[in-house]
CSV table of C-alpha atoms and ligand atoms in Angstrom, one decimal:
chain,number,residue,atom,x,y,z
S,122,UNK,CA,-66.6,13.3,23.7
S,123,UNK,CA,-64.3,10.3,23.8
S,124,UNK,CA,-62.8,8.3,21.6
S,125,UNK,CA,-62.3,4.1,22.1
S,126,UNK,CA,-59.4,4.8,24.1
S,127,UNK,CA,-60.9,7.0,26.6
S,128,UNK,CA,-58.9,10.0,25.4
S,129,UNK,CA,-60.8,13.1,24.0
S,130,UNK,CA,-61.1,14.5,20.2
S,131,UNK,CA,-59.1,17.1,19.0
S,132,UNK,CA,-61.1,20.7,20.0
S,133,UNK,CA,-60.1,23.0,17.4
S,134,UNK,CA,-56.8,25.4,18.3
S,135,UNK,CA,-59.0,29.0,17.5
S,136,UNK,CA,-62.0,27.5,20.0
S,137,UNK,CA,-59.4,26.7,22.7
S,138,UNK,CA,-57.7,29.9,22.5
S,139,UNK,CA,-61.6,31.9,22.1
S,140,UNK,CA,-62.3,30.0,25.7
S,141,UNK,CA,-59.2,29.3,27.2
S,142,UNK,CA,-59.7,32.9,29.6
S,143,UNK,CA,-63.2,31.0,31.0
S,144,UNK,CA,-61.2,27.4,30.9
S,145,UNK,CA,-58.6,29.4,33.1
S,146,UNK,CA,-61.3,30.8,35.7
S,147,UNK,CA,-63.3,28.1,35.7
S,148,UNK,CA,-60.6,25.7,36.4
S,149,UNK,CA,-58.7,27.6,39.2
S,150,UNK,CA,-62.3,28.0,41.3
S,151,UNK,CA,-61.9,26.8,44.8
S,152,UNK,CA,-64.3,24.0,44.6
S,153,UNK,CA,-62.2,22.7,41.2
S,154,UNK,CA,-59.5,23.1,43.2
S,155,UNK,CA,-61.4,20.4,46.0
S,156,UNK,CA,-61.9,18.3,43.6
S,157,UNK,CA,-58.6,17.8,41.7
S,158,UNK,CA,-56.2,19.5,44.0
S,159,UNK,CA,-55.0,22.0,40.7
S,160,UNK,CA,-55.8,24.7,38.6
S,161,UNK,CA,-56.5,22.7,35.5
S,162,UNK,CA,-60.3,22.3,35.3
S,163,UNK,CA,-62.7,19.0,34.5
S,164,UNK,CA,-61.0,18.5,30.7
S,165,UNK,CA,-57.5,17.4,31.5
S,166,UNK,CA,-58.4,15.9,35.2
S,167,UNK,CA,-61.2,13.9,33.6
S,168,UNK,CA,-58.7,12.2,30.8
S,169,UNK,CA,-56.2,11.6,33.8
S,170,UNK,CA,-59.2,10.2,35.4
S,171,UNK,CA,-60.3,8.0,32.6
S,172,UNK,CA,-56.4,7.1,32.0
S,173,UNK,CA,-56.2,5.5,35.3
S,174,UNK,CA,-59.3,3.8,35.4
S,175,UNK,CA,-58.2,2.6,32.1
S,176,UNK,CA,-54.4,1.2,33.9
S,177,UNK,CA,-56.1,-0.2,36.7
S,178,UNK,CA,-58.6,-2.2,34.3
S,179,UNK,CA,-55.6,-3.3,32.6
S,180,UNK,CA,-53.6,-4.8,35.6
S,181,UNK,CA,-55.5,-3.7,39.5
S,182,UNK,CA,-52.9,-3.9,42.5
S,183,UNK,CA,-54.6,-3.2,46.0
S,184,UNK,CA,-54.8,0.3,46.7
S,185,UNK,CA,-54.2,1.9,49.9
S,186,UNK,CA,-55.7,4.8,50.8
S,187,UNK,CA,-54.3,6.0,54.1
S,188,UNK,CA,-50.9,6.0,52.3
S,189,UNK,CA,-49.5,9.0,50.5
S,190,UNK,CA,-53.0,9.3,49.3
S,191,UNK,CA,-53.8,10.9,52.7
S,192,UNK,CA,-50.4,11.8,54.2
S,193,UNK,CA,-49.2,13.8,51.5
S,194,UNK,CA,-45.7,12.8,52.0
S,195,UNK,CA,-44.0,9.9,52.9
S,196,UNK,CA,-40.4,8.8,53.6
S,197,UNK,CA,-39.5,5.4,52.5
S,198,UNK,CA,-36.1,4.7,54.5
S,199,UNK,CA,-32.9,3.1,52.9
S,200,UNK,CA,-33.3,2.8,49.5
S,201,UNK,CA,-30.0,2.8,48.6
S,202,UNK,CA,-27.4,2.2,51.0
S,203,UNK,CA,-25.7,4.9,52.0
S,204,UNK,CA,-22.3,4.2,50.4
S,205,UNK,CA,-24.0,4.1,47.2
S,206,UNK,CA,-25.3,7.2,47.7
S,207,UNK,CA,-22.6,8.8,48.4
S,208,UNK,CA,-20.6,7.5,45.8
S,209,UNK,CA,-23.5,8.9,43.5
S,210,UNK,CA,-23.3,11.9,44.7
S,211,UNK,CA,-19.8,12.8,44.2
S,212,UNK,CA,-20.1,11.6,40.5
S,213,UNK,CA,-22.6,14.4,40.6
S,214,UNK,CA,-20.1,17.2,42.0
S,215,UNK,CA,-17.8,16.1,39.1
S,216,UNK,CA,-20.0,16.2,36.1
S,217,UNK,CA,-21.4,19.5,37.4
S,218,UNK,CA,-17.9,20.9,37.6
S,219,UNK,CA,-17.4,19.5,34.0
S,220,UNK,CA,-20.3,20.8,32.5
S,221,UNK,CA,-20.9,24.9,31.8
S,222,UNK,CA,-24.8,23.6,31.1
S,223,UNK,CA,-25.5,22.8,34.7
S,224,UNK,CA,-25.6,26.4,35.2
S,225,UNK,CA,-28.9,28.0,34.5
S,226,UNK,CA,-28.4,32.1,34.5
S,227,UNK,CA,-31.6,32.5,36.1
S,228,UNK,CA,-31.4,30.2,39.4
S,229,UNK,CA,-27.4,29.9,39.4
S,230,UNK,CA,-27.5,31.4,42.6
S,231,UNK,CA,-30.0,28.2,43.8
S,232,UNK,CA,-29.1,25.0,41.7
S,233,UNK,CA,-26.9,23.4,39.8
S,234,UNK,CA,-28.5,20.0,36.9
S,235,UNK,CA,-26.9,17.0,35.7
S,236,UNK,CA,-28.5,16.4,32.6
S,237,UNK,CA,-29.4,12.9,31.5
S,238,UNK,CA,-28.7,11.9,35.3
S,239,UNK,CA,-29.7,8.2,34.1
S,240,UNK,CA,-26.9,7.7,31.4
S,241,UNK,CA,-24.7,9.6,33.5
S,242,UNK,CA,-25.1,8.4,36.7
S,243,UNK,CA,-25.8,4.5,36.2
S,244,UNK,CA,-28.9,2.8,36.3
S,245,UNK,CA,-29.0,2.6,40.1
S,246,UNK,CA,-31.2,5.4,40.0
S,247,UNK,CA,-33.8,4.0,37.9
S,248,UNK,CA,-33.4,0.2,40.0
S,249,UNK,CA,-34.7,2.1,43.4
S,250,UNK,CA,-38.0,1.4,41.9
S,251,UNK,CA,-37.1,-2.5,42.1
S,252,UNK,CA,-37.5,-2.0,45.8
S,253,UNK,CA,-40.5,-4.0,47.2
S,254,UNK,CA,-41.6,-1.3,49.7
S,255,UNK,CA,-41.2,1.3,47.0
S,256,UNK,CA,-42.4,0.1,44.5
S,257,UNK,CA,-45.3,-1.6,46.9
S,258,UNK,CA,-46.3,2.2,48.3
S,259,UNK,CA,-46.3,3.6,44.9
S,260,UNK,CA,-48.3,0.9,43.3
S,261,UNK,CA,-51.0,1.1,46.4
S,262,UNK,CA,-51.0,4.9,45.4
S,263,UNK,CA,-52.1,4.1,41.8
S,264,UNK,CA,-53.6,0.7,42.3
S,265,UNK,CA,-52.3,-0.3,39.0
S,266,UNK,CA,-48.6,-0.2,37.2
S,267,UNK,CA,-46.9,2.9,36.6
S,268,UNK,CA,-44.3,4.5,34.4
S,269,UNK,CA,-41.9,7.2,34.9
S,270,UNK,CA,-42.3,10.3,32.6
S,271,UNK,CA,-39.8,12.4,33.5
S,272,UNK,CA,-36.6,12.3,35.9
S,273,UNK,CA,-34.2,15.6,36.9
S,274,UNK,CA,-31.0,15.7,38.8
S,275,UNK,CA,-29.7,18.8,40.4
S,276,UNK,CA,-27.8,19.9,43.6
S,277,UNK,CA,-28.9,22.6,45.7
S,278,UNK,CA,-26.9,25.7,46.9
S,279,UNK,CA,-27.0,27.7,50.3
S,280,UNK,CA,-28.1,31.2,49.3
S,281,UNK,CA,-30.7,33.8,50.4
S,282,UNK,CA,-31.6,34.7,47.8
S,283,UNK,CA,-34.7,32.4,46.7
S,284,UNK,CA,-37.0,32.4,44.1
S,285,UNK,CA,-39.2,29.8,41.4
S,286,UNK,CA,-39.4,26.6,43.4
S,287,UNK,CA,-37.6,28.2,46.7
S,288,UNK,CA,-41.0,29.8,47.3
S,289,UNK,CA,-44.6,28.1,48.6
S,290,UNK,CA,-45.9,27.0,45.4
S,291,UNK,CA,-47.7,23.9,44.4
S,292,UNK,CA,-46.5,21.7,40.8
S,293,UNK,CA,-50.4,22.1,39.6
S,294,UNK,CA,-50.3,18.4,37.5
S,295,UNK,CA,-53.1,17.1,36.7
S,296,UNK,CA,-54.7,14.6,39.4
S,297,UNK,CA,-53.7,11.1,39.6
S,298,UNK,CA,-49.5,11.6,39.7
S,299,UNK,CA,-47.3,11.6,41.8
S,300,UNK,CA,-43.8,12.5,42.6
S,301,UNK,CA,-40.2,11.0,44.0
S,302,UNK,CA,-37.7,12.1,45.3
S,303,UNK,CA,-34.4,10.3,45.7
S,304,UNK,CA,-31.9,11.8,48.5
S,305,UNK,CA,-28.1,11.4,47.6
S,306,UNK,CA,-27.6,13.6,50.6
S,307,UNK,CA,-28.7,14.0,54.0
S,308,UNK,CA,-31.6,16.6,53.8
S,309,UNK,CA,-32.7,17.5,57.6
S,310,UNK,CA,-33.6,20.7,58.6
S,311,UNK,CA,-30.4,23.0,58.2
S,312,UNK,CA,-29.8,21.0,55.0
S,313,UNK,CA,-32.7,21.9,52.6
S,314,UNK,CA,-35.2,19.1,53.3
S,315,UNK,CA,-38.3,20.3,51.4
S,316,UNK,CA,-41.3,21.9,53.3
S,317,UNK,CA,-45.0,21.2,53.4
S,318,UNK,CA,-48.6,21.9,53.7
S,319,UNK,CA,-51.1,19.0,53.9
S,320,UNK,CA,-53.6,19.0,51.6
S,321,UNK,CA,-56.1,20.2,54.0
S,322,UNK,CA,-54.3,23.2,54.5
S,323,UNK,CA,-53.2,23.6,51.3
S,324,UNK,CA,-57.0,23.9,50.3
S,325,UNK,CA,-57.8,26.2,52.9
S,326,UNK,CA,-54.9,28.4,51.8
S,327,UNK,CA,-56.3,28.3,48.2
S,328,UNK,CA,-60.0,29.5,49.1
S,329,UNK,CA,-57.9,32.2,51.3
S,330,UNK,CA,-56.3,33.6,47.9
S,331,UNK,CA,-52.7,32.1,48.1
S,332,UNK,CA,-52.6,30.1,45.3
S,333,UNK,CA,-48.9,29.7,44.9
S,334,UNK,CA,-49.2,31.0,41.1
S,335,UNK,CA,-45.8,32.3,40.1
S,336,UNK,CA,-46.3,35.8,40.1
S,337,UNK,CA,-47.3,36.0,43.5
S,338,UNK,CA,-45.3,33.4,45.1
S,339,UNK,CA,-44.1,34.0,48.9
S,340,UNK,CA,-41.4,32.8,51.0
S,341,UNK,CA,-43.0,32.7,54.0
S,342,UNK,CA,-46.4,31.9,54.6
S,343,UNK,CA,-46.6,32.9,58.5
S,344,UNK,CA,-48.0,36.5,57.9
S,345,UNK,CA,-50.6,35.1,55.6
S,346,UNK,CA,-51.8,32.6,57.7
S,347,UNK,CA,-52.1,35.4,60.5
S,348,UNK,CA,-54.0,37.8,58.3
S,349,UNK,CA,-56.5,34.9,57.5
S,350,UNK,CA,-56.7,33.4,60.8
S,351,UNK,CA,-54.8,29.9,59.0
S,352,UNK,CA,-52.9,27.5,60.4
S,353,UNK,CA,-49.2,27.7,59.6
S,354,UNK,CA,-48.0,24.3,60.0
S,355,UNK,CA,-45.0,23.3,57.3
S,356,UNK,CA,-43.5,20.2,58.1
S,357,UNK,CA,-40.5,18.1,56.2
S,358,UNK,CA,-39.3,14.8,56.6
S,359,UNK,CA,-35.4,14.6,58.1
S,360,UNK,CA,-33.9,12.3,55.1
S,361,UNK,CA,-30.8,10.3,55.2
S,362,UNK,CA,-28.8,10.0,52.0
S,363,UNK,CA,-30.3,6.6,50.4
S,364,UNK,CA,-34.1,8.0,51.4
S,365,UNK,CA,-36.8,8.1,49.1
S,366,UNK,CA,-40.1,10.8,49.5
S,367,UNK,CA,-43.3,10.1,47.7
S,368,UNK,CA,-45.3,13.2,47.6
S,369,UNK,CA,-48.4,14.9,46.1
S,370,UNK,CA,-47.0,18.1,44.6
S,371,UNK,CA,-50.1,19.8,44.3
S,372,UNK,CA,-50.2,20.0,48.1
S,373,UNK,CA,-47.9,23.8,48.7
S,374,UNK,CA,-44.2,23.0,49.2
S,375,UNK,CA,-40.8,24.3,48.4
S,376,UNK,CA,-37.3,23.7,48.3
S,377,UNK,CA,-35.0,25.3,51.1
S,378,UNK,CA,-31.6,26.2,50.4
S,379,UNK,CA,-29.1,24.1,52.9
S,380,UNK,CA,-27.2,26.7,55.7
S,381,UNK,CA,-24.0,24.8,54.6
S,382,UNK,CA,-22.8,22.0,52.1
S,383,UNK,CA,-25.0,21.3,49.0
S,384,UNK,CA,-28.2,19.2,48.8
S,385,UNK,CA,-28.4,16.3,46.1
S,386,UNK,CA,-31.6,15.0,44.7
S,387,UNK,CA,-33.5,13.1,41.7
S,388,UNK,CA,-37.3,13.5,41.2
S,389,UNK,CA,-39.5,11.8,38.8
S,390,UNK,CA,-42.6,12.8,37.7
S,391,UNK,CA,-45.1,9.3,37.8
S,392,UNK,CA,-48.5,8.4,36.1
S,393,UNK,CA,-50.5,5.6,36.1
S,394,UNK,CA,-49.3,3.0,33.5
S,395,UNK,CA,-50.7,-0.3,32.1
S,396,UNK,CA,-47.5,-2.1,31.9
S,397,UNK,CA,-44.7,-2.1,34.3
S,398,UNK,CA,-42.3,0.9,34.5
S,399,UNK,CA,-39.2,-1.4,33.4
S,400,UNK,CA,-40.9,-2.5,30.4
S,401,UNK,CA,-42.4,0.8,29.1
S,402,UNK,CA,-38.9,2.0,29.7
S,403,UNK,CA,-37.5,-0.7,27.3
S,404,UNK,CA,-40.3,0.4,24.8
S,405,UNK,CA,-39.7,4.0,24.6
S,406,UNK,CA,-35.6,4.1,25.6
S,407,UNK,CA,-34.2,6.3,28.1
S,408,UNK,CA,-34.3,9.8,26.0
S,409,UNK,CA,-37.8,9.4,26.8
S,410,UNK,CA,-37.7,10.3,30.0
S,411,UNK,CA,-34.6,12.3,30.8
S,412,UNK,CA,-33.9,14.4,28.1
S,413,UNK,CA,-37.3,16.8,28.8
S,414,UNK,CA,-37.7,17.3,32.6
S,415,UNK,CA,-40.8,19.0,34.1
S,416,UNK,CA,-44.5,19.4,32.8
S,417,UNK,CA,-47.0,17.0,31.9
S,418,UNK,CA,-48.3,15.5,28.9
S,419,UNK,CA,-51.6,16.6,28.0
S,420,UNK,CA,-53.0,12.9,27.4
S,421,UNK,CA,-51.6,10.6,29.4
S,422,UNK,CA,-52.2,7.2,26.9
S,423,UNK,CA,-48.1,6.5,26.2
S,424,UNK,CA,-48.4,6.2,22.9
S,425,UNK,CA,-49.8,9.9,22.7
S,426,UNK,CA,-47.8,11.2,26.0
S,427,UNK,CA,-45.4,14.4,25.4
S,428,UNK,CA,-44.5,17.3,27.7
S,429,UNK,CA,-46.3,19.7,26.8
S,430,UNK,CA,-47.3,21.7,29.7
S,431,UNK,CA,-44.8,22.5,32.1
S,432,UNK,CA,-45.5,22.6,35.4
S,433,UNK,CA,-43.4,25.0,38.4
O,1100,AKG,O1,-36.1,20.6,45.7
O,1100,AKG,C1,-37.0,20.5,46.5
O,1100,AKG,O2,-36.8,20.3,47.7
O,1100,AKG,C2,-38.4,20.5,46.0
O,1100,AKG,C3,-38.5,21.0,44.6
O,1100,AKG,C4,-40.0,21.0,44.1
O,1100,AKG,O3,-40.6,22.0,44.3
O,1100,AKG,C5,-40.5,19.8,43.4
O,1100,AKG,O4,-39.8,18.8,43.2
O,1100,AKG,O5,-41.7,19.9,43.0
O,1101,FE2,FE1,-42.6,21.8,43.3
């Protein structure tokens, strides 16, 4: 049932906990998963559905399907030039060094954060999304404005010992979102450029039984793919230091640790929006979307949008 805003009514908390177990299998069947590349089942696609209808009612751009629709991933070159970049990046190494909370006891070994990267780091990593050929690929993704909900800032750490995102998974966000990622390093092979599965292969992974759920994440996905006559092709993008990726992260991926040297990124969650990022962003202020990285919010309408659900 909807209300005039597309959203759904409240269902009451003791009915969704009595059905959640069903919700749960229901949503993670391999034909949901075809349909809304995720685990989360017709409810909370359909409102994302509805949401971006809704966005591209308000303002339509042309869409482009063959774009990171289809690709999964795609590098948009020189974003910032390099010198900016780098100059970014060694702020970075400083306010990590300066700050005991970049350290997380649980992936120390993987990452280090800078939190609130935007008031930290200057607005030059919220302008990349000024730039006509990004913010032209993103809007042909949504075909409609868009807002950023989230933003995170952290530096990876050559180590063998990998776990959480260092291992296939994929983000599980509802459909219709999308994610950045903004390189303030070079990120090739030997230096922790992410890996990837196209969707295709993602799926056929899924009705396989490797679902990338966090209890049963793997490394390597080469003795899998043997075992159930897969193919096992992972692929990354080699990005320069000023590059941006757009990619679907409910296609499987993960983060590599770099053989030497560190590897510095941003990512930000994006949804659908009926105004432009910028002025949403003067709307709700910048606490809005740095100060809770990761998840989703369970409706998407900004006036009703908080993280709720957190995602890998
Ligand atoms: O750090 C990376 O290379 C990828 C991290 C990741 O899994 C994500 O951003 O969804
Ligand atoms: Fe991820």
């Amino acid at each position: 049932m909807q209300n005039e805003t597309g959203s759904s009514y409240p269902i009451h908390p003791i009915f969704q906990k009595a059905v959640r177990p069903f919700t749960r299998w229901y949503g993670s069947r391999p034909n949901q998963f075809e349909k809304y590349h995720n685990k989360l089942g017709p409810r909370v696609n359909s409102t994302y559905l509805r949401y971006a209808e809704y966005c591209r009612n308000q303002h339509a751009c042309p869409r482009d399907d063959d774009g990171v629709r289809s690709q999964g991933s795609i590098l948009v070159p020189e974003v910032l030039q390099t010198s900016v970049a780098d100059e970014l990046s060694r702020k970075m190494g400083s306010l990590i060094e300066n700050d005991e909370n970049s350290v997380s006891a649980n992936t120390s070994q993987l990452m280090r954060s800078v939190h609130r990267p935007a008031s930290k780091l200057g607005t030059s990593v919220l302008d990349i999304f000024h730039n006509p050929i990004l913010d032209g690929g993103i809007r042909e993704f949504f075909g409609s404005n868009y807002r950023i909900q989230w933003m995170d800032c952290y530096r990876s750490l050559p180590t063998k010992d990998v776990s959480h995102a260092w291992l296939w998974h994929s983000d599980n966000v509802p459909c219709e979102t999308l994610k950045v990622m903004l390189h303030l390093t070079d990120a090739g092979e030997h230096r922790g450029a992410t890996q990837f599965m196209s969707l295709g292969d993602t799926e056929a992974y899924y009705r396989a039984g490797y679902r990338g759920s966090r209890s049963s994440r793997r490394e390597n996905l080469d003795q899998f793919a043997q075992q159930h006559s897969l193919p096992h092709r992972p692929f990354h993008h080699d990005a320069k230091a000023g590059d941006v990726m757009l990619f679907l992260n409910n296609a499987l991926h993960k983060a590599v640790p770099p053989q030497t040297s560190f590897r510095d990124v941003l990512t930000y969650l994006l949804l659908p929006n009926p105004i432009p990022w910028d002025k949403q962003l003067a709307c709700d202020g910048l606490e809005s979307i740095e100060f809770n990285p990761g998840g989703y919010p369970q409706s998407p309408f900004p006036e009703q949008a908080i993280n709720v659900n957190r995602a890998a």
